[in-house]
Structure formats: structure tokens, C-alpha cells
PDB file of C-alpha atoms in Angstrom:
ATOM      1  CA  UNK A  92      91.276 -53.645  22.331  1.00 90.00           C
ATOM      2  CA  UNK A  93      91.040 -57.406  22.726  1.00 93.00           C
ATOM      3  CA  UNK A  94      88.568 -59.450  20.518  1.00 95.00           C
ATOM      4  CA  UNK A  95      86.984 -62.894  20.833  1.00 93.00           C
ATOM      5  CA  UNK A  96      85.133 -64.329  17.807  1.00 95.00           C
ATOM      6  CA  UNK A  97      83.646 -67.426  18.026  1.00 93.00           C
ATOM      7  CA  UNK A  98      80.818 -69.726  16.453  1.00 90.00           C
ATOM      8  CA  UNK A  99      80.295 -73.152  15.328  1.00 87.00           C
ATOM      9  CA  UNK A 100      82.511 -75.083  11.896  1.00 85.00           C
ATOM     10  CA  UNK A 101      81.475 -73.799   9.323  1.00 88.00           C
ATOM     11  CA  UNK A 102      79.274 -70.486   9.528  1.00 93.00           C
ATOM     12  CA  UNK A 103      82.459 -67.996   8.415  1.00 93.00           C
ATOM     13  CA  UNK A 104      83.853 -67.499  11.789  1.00 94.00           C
ATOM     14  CA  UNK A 105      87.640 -67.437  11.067  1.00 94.00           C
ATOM     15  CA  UNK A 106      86.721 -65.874   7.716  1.00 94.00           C
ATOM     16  CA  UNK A 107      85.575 -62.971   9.737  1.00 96.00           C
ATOM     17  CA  UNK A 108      88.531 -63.047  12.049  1.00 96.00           C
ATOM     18  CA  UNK A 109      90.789 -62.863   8.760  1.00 96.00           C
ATOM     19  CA  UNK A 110      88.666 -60.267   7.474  1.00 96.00           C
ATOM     20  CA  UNK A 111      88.780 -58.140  11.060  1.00 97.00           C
ATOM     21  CA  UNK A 112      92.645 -58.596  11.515  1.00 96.00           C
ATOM     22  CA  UNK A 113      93.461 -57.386   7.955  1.00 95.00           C
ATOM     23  CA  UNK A 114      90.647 -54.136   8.306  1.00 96.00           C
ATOM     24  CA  UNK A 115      92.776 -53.569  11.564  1.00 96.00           C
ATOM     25  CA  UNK A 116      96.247 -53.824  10.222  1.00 95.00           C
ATOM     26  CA  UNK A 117      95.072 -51.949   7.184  1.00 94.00           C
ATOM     27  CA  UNK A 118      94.138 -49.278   9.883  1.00 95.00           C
ATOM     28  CA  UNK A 119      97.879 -49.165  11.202  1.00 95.00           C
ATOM     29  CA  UNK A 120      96.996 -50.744  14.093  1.00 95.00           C
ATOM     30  CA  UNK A 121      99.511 -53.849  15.665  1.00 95.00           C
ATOM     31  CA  UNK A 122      97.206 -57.353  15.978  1.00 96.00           C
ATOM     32  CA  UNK A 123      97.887 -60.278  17.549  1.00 93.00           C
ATOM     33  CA  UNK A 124      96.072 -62.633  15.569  1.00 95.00           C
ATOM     34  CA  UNK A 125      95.724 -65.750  17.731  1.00 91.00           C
ATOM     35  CA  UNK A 126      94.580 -69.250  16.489  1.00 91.00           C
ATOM     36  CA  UNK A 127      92.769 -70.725  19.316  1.00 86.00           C
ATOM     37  CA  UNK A 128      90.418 -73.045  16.996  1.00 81.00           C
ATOM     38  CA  UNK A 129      92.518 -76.461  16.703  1.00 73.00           C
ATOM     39  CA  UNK A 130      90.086 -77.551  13.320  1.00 71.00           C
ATOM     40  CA  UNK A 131      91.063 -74.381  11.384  1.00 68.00           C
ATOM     41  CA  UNK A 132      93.469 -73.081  10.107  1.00 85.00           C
ATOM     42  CA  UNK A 133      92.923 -68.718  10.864  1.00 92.00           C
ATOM     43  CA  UNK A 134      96.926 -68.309   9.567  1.00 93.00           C
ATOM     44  CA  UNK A 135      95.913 -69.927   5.864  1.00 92.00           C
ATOM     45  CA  UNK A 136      92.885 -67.917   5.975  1.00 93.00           C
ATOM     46  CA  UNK A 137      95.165 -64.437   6.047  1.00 93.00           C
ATOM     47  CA  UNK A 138      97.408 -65.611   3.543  1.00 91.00           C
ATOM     48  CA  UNK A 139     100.207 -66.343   5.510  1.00 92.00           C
ATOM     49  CA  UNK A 140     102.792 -67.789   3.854  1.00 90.00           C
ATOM     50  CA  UNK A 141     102.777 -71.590   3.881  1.00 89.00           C
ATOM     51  CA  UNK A 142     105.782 -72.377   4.664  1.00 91.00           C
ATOM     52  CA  UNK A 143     106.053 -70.516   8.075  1.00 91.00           C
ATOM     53  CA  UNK A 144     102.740 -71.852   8.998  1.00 90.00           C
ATOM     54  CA  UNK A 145     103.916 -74.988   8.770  1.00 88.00           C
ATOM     55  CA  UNK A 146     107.254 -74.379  11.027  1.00 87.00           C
ATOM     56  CA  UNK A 147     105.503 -73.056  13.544  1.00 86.00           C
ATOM     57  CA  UNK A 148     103.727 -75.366  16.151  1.00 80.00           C
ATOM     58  CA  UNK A 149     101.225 -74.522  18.543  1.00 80.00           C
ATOM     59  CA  UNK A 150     102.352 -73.273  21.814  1.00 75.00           C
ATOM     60  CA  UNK A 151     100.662 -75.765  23.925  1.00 70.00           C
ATOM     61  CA  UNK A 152     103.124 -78.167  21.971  1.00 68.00           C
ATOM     62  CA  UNK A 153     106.074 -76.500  23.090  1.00 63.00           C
ATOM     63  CA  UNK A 154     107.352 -79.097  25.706  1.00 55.00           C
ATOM     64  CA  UNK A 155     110.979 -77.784  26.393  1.00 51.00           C
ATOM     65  CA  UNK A 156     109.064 -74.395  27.202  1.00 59.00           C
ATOM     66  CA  UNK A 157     106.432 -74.702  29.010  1.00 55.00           C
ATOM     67  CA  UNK A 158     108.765 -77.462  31.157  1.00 58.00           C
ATOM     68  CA  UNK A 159     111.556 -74.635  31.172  1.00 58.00           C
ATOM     69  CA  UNK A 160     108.876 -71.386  32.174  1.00 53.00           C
ATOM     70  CA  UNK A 161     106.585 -73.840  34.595  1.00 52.00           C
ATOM     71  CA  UNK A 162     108.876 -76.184  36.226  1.00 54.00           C
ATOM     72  CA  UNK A 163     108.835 -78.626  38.647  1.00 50.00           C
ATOM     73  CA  UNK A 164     108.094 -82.310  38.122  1.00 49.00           C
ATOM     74  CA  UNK A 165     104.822 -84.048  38.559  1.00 45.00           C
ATOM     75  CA  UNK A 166     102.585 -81.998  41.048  1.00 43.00           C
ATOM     76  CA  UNK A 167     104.628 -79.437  41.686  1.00 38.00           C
ATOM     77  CA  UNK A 168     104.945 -76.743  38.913  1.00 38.00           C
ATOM     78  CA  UNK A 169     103.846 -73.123  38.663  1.00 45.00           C
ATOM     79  CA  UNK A 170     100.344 -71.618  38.296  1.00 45.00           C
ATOM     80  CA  UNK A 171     101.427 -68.492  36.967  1.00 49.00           C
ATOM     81  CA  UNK A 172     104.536 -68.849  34.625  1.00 46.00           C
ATOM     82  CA  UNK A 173     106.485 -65.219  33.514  1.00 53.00           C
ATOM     83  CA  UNK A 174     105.790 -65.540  29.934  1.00 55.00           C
ATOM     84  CA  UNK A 175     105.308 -62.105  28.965  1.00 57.00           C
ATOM     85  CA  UNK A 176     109.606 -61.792  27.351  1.00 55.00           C
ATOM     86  CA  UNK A 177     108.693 -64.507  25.182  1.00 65.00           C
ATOM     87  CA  UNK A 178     105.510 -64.258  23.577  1.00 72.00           C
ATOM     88  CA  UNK A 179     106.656 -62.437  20.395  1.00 74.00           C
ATOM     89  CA  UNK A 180     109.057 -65.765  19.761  1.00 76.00           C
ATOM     90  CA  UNK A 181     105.893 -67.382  18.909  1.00 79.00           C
ATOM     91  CA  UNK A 182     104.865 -65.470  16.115  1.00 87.00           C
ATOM     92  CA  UNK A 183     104.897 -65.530  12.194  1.00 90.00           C
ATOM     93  CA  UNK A 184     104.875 -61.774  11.952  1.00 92.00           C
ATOM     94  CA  UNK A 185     103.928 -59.937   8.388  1.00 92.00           C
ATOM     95  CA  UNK A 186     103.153 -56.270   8.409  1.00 93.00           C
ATOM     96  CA  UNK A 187     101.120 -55.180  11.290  1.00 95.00           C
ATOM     97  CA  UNK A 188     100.181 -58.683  12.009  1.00 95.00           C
ATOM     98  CA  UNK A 189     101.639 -60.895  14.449  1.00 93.00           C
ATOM     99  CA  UNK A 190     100.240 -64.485  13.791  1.00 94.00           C
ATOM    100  CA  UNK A 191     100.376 -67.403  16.957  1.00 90.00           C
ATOM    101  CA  UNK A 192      98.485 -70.679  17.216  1.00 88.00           C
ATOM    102  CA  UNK A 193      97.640 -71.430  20.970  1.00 82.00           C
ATOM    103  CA  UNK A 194      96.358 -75.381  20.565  1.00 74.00           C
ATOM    104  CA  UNK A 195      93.879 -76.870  22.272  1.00 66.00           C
ATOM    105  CA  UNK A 196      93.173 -76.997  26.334  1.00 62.00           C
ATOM    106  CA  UNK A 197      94.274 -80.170  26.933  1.00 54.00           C
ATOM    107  CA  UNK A 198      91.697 -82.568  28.461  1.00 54.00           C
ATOM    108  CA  UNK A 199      92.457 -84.955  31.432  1.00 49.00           C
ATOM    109  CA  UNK A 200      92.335 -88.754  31.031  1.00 45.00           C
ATOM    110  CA  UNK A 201      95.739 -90.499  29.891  1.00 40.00           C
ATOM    111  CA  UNK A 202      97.976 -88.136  31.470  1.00 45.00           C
ATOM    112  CA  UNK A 203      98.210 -84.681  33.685  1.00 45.00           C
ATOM    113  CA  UNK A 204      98.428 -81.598  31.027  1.00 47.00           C
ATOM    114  CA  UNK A 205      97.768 -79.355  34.249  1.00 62.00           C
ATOM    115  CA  UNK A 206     101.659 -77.455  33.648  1.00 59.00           C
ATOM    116  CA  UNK A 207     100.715 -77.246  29.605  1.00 64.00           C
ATOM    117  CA  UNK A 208      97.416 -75.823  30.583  1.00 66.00           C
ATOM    118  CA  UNK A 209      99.049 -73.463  32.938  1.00 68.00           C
ATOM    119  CA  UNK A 210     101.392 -72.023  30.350  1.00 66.00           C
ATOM    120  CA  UNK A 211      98.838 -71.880  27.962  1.00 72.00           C
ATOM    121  CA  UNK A 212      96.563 -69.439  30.193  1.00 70.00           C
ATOM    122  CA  UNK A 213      99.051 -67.571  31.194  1.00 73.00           C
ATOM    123  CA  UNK A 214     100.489 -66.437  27.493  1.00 73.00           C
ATOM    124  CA  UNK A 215      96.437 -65.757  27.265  1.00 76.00           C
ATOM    125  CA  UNK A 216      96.381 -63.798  30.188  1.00 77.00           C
ATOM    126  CA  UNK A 217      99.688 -61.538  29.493  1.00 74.00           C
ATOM    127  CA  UNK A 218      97.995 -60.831  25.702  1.00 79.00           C
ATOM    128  CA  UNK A 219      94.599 -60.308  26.845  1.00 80.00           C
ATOM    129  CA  UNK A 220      95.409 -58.239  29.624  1.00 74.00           C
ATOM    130  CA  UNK A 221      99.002 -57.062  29.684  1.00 74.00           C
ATOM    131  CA  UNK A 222      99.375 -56.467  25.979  1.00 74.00           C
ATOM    132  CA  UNK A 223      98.155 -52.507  24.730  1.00 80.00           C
ATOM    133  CA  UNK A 224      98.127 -54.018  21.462  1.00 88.00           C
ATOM    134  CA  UNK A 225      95.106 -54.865  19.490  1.00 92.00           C
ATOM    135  CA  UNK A 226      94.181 -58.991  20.139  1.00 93.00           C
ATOM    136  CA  UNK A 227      92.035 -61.060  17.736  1.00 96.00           C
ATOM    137  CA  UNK A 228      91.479 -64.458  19.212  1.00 92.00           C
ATOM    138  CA  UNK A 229      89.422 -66.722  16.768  1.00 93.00           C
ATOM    139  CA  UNK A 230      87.952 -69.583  18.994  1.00 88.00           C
ATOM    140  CA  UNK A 231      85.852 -72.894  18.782  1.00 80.00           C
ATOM    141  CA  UNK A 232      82.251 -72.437  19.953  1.00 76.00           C
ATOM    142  CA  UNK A 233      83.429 -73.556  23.221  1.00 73.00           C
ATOM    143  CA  UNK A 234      85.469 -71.130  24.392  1.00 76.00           C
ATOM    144  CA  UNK A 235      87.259 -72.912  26.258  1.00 72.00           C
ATOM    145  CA  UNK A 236      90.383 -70.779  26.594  1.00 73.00           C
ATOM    146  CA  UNK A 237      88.890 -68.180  28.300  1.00 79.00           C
ATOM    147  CA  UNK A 238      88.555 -68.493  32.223  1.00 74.00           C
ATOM    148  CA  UNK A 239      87.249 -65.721  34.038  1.00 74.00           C
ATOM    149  CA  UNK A 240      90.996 -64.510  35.047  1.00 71.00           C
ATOM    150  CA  UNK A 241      91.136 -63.977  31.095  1.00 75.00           C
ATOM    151  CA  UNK A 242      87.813 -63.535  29.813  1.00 83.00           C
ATOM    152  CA  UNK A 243      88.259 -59.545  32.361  1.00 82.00           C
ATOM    153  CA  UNK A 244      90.419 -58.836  29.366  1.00 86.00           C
ATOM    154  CA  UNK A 245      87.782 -59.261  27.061  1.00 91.00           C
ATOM    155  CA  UNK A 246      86.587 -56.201  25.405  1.00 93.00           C
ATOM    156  CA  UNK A 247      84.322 -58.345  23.075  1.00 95.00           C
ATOM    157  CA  UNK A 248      83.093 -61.207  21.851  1.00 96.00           C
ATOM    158  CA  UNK A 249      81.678 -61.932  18.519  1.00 97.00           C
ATOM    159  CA  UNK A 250      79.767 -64.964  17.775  1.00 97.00           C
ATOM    160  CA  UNK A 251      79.501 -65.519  14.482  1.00 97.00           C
ATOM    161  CA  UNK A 252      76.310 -67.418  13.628  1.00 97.00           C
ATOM    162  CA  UNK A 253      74.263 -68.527  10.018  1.00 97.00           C
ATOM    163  CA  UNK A 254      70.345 -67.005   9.350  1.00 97.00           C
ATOM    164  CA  UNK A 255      69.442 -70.871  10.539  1.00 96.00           C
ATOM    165  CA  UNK A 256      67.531 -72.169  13.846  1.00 96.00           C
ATOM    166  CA  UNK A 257      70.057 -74.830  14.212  1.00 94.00           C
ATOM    167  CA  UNK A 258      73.140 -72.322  14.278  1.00 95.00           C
ATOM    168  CA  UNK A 259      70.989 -69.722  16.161  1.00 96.00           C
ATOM    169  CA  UNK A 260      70.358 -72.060  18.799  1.00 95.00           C
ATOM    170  CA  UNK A 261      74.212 -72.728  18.987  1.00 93.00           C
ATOM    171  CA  UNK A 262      75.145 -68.863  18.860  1.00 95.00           C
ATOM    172  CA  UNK A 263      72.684 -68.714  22.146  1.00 96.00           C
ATOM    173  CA  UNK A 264      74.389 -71.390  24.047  1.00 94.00           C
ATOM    174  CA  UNK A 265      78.302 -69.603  23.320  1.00 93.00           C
ATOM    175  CA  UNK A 266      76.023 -66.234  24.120  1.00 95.00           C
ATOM    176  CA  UNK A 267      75.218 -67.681  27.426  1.00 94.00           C
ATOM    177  CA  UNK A 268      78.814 -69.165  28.579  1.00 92.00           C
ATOM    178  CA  UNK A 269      80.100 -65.883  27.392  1.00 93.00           C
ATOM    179  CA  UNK A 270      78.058 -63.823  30.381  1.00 93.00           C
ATOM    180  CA  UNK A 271      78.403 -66.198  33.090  1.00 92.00           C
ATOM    181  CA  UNK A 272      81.733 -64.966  32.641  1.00 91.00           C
ATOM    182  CA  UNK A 273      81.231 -61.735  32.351  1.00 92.00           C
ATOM    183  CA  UNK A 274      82.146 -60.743  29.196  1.00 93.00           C
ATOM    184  CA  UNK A 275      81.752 -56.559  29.444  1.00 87.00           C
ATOM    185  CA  UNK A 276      80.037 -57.210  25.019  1.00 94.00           C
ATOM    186  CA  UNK A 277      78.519 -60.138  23.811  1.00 96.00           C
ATOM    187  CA  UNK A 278      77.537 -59.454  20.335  1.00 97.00           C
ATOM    188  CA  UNK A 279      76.114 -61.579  17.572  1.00 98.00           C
ATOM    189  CA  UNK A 280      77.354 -61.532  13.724  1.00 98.00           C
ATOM    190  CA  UNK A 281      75.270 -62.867  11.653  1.00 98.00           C
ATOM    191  CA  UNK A 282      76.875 -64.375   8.207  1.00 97.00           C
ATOM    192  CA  UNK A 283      75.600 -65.531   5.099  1.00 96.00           C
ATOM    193  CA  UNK A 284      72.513 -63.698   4.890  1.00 97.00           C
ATOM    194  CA  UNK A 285      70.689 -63.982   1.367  1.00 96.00           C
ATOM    195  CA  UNK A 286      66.993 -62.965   1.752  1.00 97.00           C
ATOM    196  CA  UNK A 287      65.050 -60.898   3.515  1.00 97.00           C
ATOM    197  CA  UNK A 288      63.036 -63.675   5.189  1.00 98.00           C
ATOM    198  CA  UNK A 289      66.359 -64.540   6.947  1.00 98.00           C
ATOM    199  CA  UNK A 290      67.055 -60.901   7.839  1.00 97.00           C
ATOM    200  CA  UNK A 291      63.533 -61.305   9.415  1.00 97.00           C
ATOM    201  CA  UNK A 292      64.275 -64.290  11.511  1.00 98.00           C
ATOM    202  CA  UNK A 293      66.997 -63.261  12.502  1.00 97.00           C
ATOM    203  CA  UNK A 294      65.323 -60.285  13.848  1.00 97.00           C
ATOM    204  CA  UNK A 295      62.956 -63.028  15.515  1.00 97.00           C
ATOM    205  CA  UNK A 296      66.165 -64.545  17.800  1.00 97.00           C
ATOM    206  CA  UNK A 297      68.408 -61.349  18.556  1.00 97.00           C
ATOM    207  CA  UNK A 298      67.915 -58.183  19.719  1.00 97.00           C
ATOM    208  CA  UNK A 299      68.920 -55.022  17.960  1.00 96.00           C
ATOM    209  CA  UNK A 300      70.978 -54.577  20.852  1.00 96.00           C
ATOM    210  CA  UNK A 301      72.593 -57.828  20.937  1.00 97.00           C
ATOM    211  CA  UNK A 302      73.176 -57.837  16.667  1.00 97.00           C
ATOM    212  CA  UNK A 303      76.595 -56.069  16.062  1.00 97.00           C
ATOM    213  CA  UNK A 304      75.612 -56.891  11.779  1.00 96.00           C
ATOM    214  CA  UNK A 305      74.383 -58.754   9.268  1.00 97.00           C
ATOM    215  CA  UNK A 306      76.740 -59.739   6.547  1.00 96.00           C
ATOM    216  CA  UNK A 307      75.435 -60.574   3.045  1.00 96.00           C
ATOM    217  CA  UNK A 308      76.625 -63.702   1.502  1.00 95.00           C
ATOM    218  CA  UNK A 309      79.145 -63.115  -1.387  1.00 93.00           C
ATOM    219  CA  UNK A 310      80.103 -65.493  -3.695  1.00 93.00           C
ATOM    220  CA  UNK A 311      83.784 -64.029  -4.116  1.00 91.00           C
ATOM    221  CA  UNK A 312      83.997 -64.994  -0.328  1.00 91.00           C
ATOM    222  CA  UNK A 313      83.252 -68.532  -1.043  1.00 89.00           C
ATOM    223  CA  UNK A 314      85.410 -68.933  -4.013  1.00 89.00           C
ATOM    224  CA  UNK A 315      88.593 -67.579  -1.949  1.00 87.00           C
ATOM    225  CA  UNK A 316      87.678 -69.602   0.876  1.00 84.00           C
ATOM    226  CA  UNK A 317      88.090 -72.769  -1.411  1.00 83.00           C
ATOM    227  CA  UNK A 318      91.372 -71.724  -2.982  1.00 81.00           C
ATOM    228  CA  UNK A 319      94.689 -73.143  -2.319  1.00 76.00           C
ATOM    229  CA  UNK A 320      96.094 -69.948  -1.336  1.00 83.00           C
ATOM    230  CA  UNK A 321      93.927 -67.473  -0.137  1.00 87.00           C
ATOM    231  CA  UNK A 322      94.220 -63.884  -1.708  1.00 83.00           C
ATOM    232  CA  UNK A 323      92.754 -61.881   1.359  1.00 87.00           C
ATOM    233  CA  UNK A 324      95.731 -60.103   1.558  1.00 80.00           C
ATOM    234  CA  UNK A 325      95.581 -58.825  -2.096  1.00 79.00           C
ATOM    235  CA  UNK A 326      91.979 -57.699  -1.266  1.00 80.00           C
ATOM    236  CA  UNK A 327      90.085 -60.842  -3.002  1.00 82.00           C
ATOM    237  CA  UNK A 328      87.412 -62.235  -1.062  1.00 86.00           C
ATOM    238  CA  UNK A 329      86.875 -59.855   1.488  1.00 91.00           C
ATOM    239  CA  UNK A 330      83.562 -59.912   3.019  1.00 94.00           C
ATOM    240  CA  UNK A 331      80.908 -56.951   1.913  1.00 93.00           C
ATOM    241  CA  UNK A 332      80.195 -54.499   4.624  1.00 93.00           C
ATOM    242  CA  UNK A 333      83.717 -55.097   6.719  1.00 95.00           C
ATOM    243  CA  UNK A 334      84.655 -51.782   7.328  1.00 94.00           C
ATOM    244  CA  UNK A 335      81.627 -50.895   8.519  1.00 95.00           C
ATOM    245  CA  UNK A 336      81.574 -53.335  10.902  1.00 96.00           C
ATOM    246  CA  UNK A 337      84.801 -52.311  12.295  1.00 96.00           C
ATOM    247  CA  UNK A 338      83.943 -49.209  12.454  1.00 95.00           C
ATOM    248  CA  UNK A 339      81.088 -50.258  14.848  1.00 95.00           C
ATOM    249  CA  UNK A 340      83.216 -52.620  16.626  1.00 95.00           C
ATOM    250  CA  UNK A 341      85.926 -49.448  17.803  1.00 93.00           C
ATOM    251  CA  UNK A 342      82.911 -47.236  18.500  1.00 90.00           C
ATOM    252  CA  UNK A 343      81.227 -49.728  20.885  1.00 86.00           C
ATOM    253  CA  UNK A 344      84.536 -50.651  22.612  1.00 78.00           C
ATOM    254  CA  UNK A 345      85.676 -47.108  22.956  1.00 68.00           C
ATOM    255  CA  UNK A 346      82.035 -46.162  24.159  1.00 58.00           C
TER     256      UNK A 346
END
């Protein structure tokens, strides 16, 4: 099963990604928990430990690499590196969990990242559709990683939004980008959620079709999210309702 979440700064997005890898590891499944949001950090958020995070770089950074796997000088390099042998020498692995940080699409302008970019999709493509491994990927609201080569290995995407019209509005654009390219669930999370005047507006913008939840805000959330080290992996902080989210989440992919 291969997950997208995505959403704009700030609404909980990568909070739910932690919160979904760990519920999956704590399930015995293997997840590739993949950083793919450049102002975050989703490793932190899991309680990685710190000093691994900070030895390992993203993989778009990885010059001798992706020069090594794409080849060729200038112009002429390959589309479709074989990256598939090496993608487990990315990762900071604990447990069940196998952490990577991707880095951003780099954009053109001062120089040609077209090899980087190359590289970059195609470690995408061999986890999102050669891996039979679970995949988290927690994203920026642009999703910008996905292409529609990769986005056909795309069971789901989650886009994690606030009970507001601002971040609503957002959620709708990412909902829209999402099925031009044919993403086979586009699903809506809704985060924070304190009254029941926001449970009715939210009602207002989504369908019950399109809402995979509605998760209440909790201040034990909050208070790990602004510790030094977070303590999801102890079971502090862990977001009300998560399991039966998951639950949902497995029964609608499987279904």
C-alpha cells in the first residue's frame, strides 16, 4: 500500500504522517517513511534519533550518486536510472520503519538539475511502484514529486486540511492536481476540529464520500509537537482517533 499525505504548513500534516507510520509499524507492517516536504522535518516528528537525522542528507543532494547511477555529462544522461539495489542505503532504519528524505524537485534557472531530477523520480518510482512494502510519503501541498508515471502507484492520497475556509480552499486546489493525475483515492483529513460548528462546515465543503475523518484537536498533540524531542514513539502525543483511521485507510485500499 503506498500513501501520499499532503496539505498546507501548518494544519498537522506530517503529524499525521508520524502518527500513520508508527500505527503501521505498530501493526508489523515494513514502512518506508519518506520525507518529501523540504520545510519539515517528518524524521524529528517520529522520534528518530537526532543524530542520524542529521548524517543523513537528502537524496537529491547526493551528487557522486546520482552522477554515478545517471551518467553522462551535460545533455546526455539517463531518464531512467537502476536505482532499485540502492534505495535501502538511504535509510535511517528503526524497527519496522525505514526513514529517507527525498529533497526538493529542483527548479530550473541558474543551472540544469534535469539528471538530479531524474534520479530523484526514479527512487520514487521503484518505491511507489516496485516496492511490496508499505510507503508513507509526507509531501508539500504541491505535490510536486508525483508525475503521472508515479502518482499510478498511488493507492492514496490524504490531504490533510484545518475546519477553516482559507485551508479548505487550499485542500481543494491539492484535491484537484491530485485527479488530473489520476490518483485511484483522493481523500480529505480534516485536523484540529474543536466544535461542532466546524464539524458542520466542514460538512458544508466535503462530501461524506470524499472525508476519510475528522480528528479532534488534542492538546497533548500540541505540547509534543513543541518539544525538543518528540515522544511519539513512547506513545505521547498521538493523535485521538488514529487507529481508527487506519483501520479505514486498509479497508478502503483493500476494497
Amino acid at each position: 500500500m503506498k500513501i501520499a499525505v499532503s496539505g498546507k504548513g501548518g494544519v498537522g500534516k506530517t503529524t499525521f504522517s508520524a502518527n500513520l507510520i508508527r500505527a503501521l509499524a505498530n501493526r508489523d507492517y515494513t514502512v518506508y517513511a519518506v520525507d518529501a516536504d523540504p520545510d519539515v522535518s517528518l524524521g524529528a516528528t517520529l522520534g528518530l534519533p537526532a543524530e542520524e537525522l542529521a548524517e543523513l542528507r537528502p537524496i537529491i543532494e547526493m551528487k557522486a550518486i546520482v552522477d554515478e547511477r545517471a551518467g553522462g555529462e551535460g545533455a546526455f544522461f539517463s531518464l531512467n536510472p537502476k536505482v532499485d539495489d540502492l534505495i535501502d542505503d538511504f535509510v535511517v532504519e528503526q524497527g519496522k520503519i525505514k526513514f529517507l528524505r527525498m529533497g526538493s524537485v529542483k527548479q530550473g534557472g541558474t543551472a540544469c538539475y534535469c539528471k538530479e531530477n531524474s534520479f530523484l523520480y526514479a527512487v520514487l518510482s521503484s518505491l511507489l511502484l516496485d516496492k511490496e512494502d508499505m510507503v508513507v510519503m509526507d509531501m508539500s501541498a504541491g505535490i510536486e514529486h508525483l508525475t503521472r508515471g508515479t502518482s499510478r502507484g498511488v493507492d492514496m492520497i490524504i490531504i490533510v486540511t484545518e475546519p477553516t475556509r482559507v485551508s479548505a480552499a487550499t485542500a481543494k486546489v491539492v484535491q484537484k492536481l491530485a485527479n488530473e493525475l489520476g490518483i485511484r483515492q483522493v481523500k480529505i483529513l480534516v485536523n484540529k476540529v474543536r466544535t461542532d460548528k466546524e464539524k458542520e462546515f466542514v460538512r458544508s465543503q466535503f462530501t461524506e464520500e470524499e472525508l476519510l475523518g475528522m480528528i479532534s484537536f488534542d492538546d497533548a498533540v500540541l505540547e509534543n509537537a513543541i518539544e525538543e524531542e518528540s515522544k511519539l514513539l513512547e506513545g505521547s502525543g498521538v493523535m485521538p482517533g488514529i487507529d481508527e483511521i487506519v483501520e479505514k485507510i486498509l479497508g478502503e485500499v483493500k476494497d
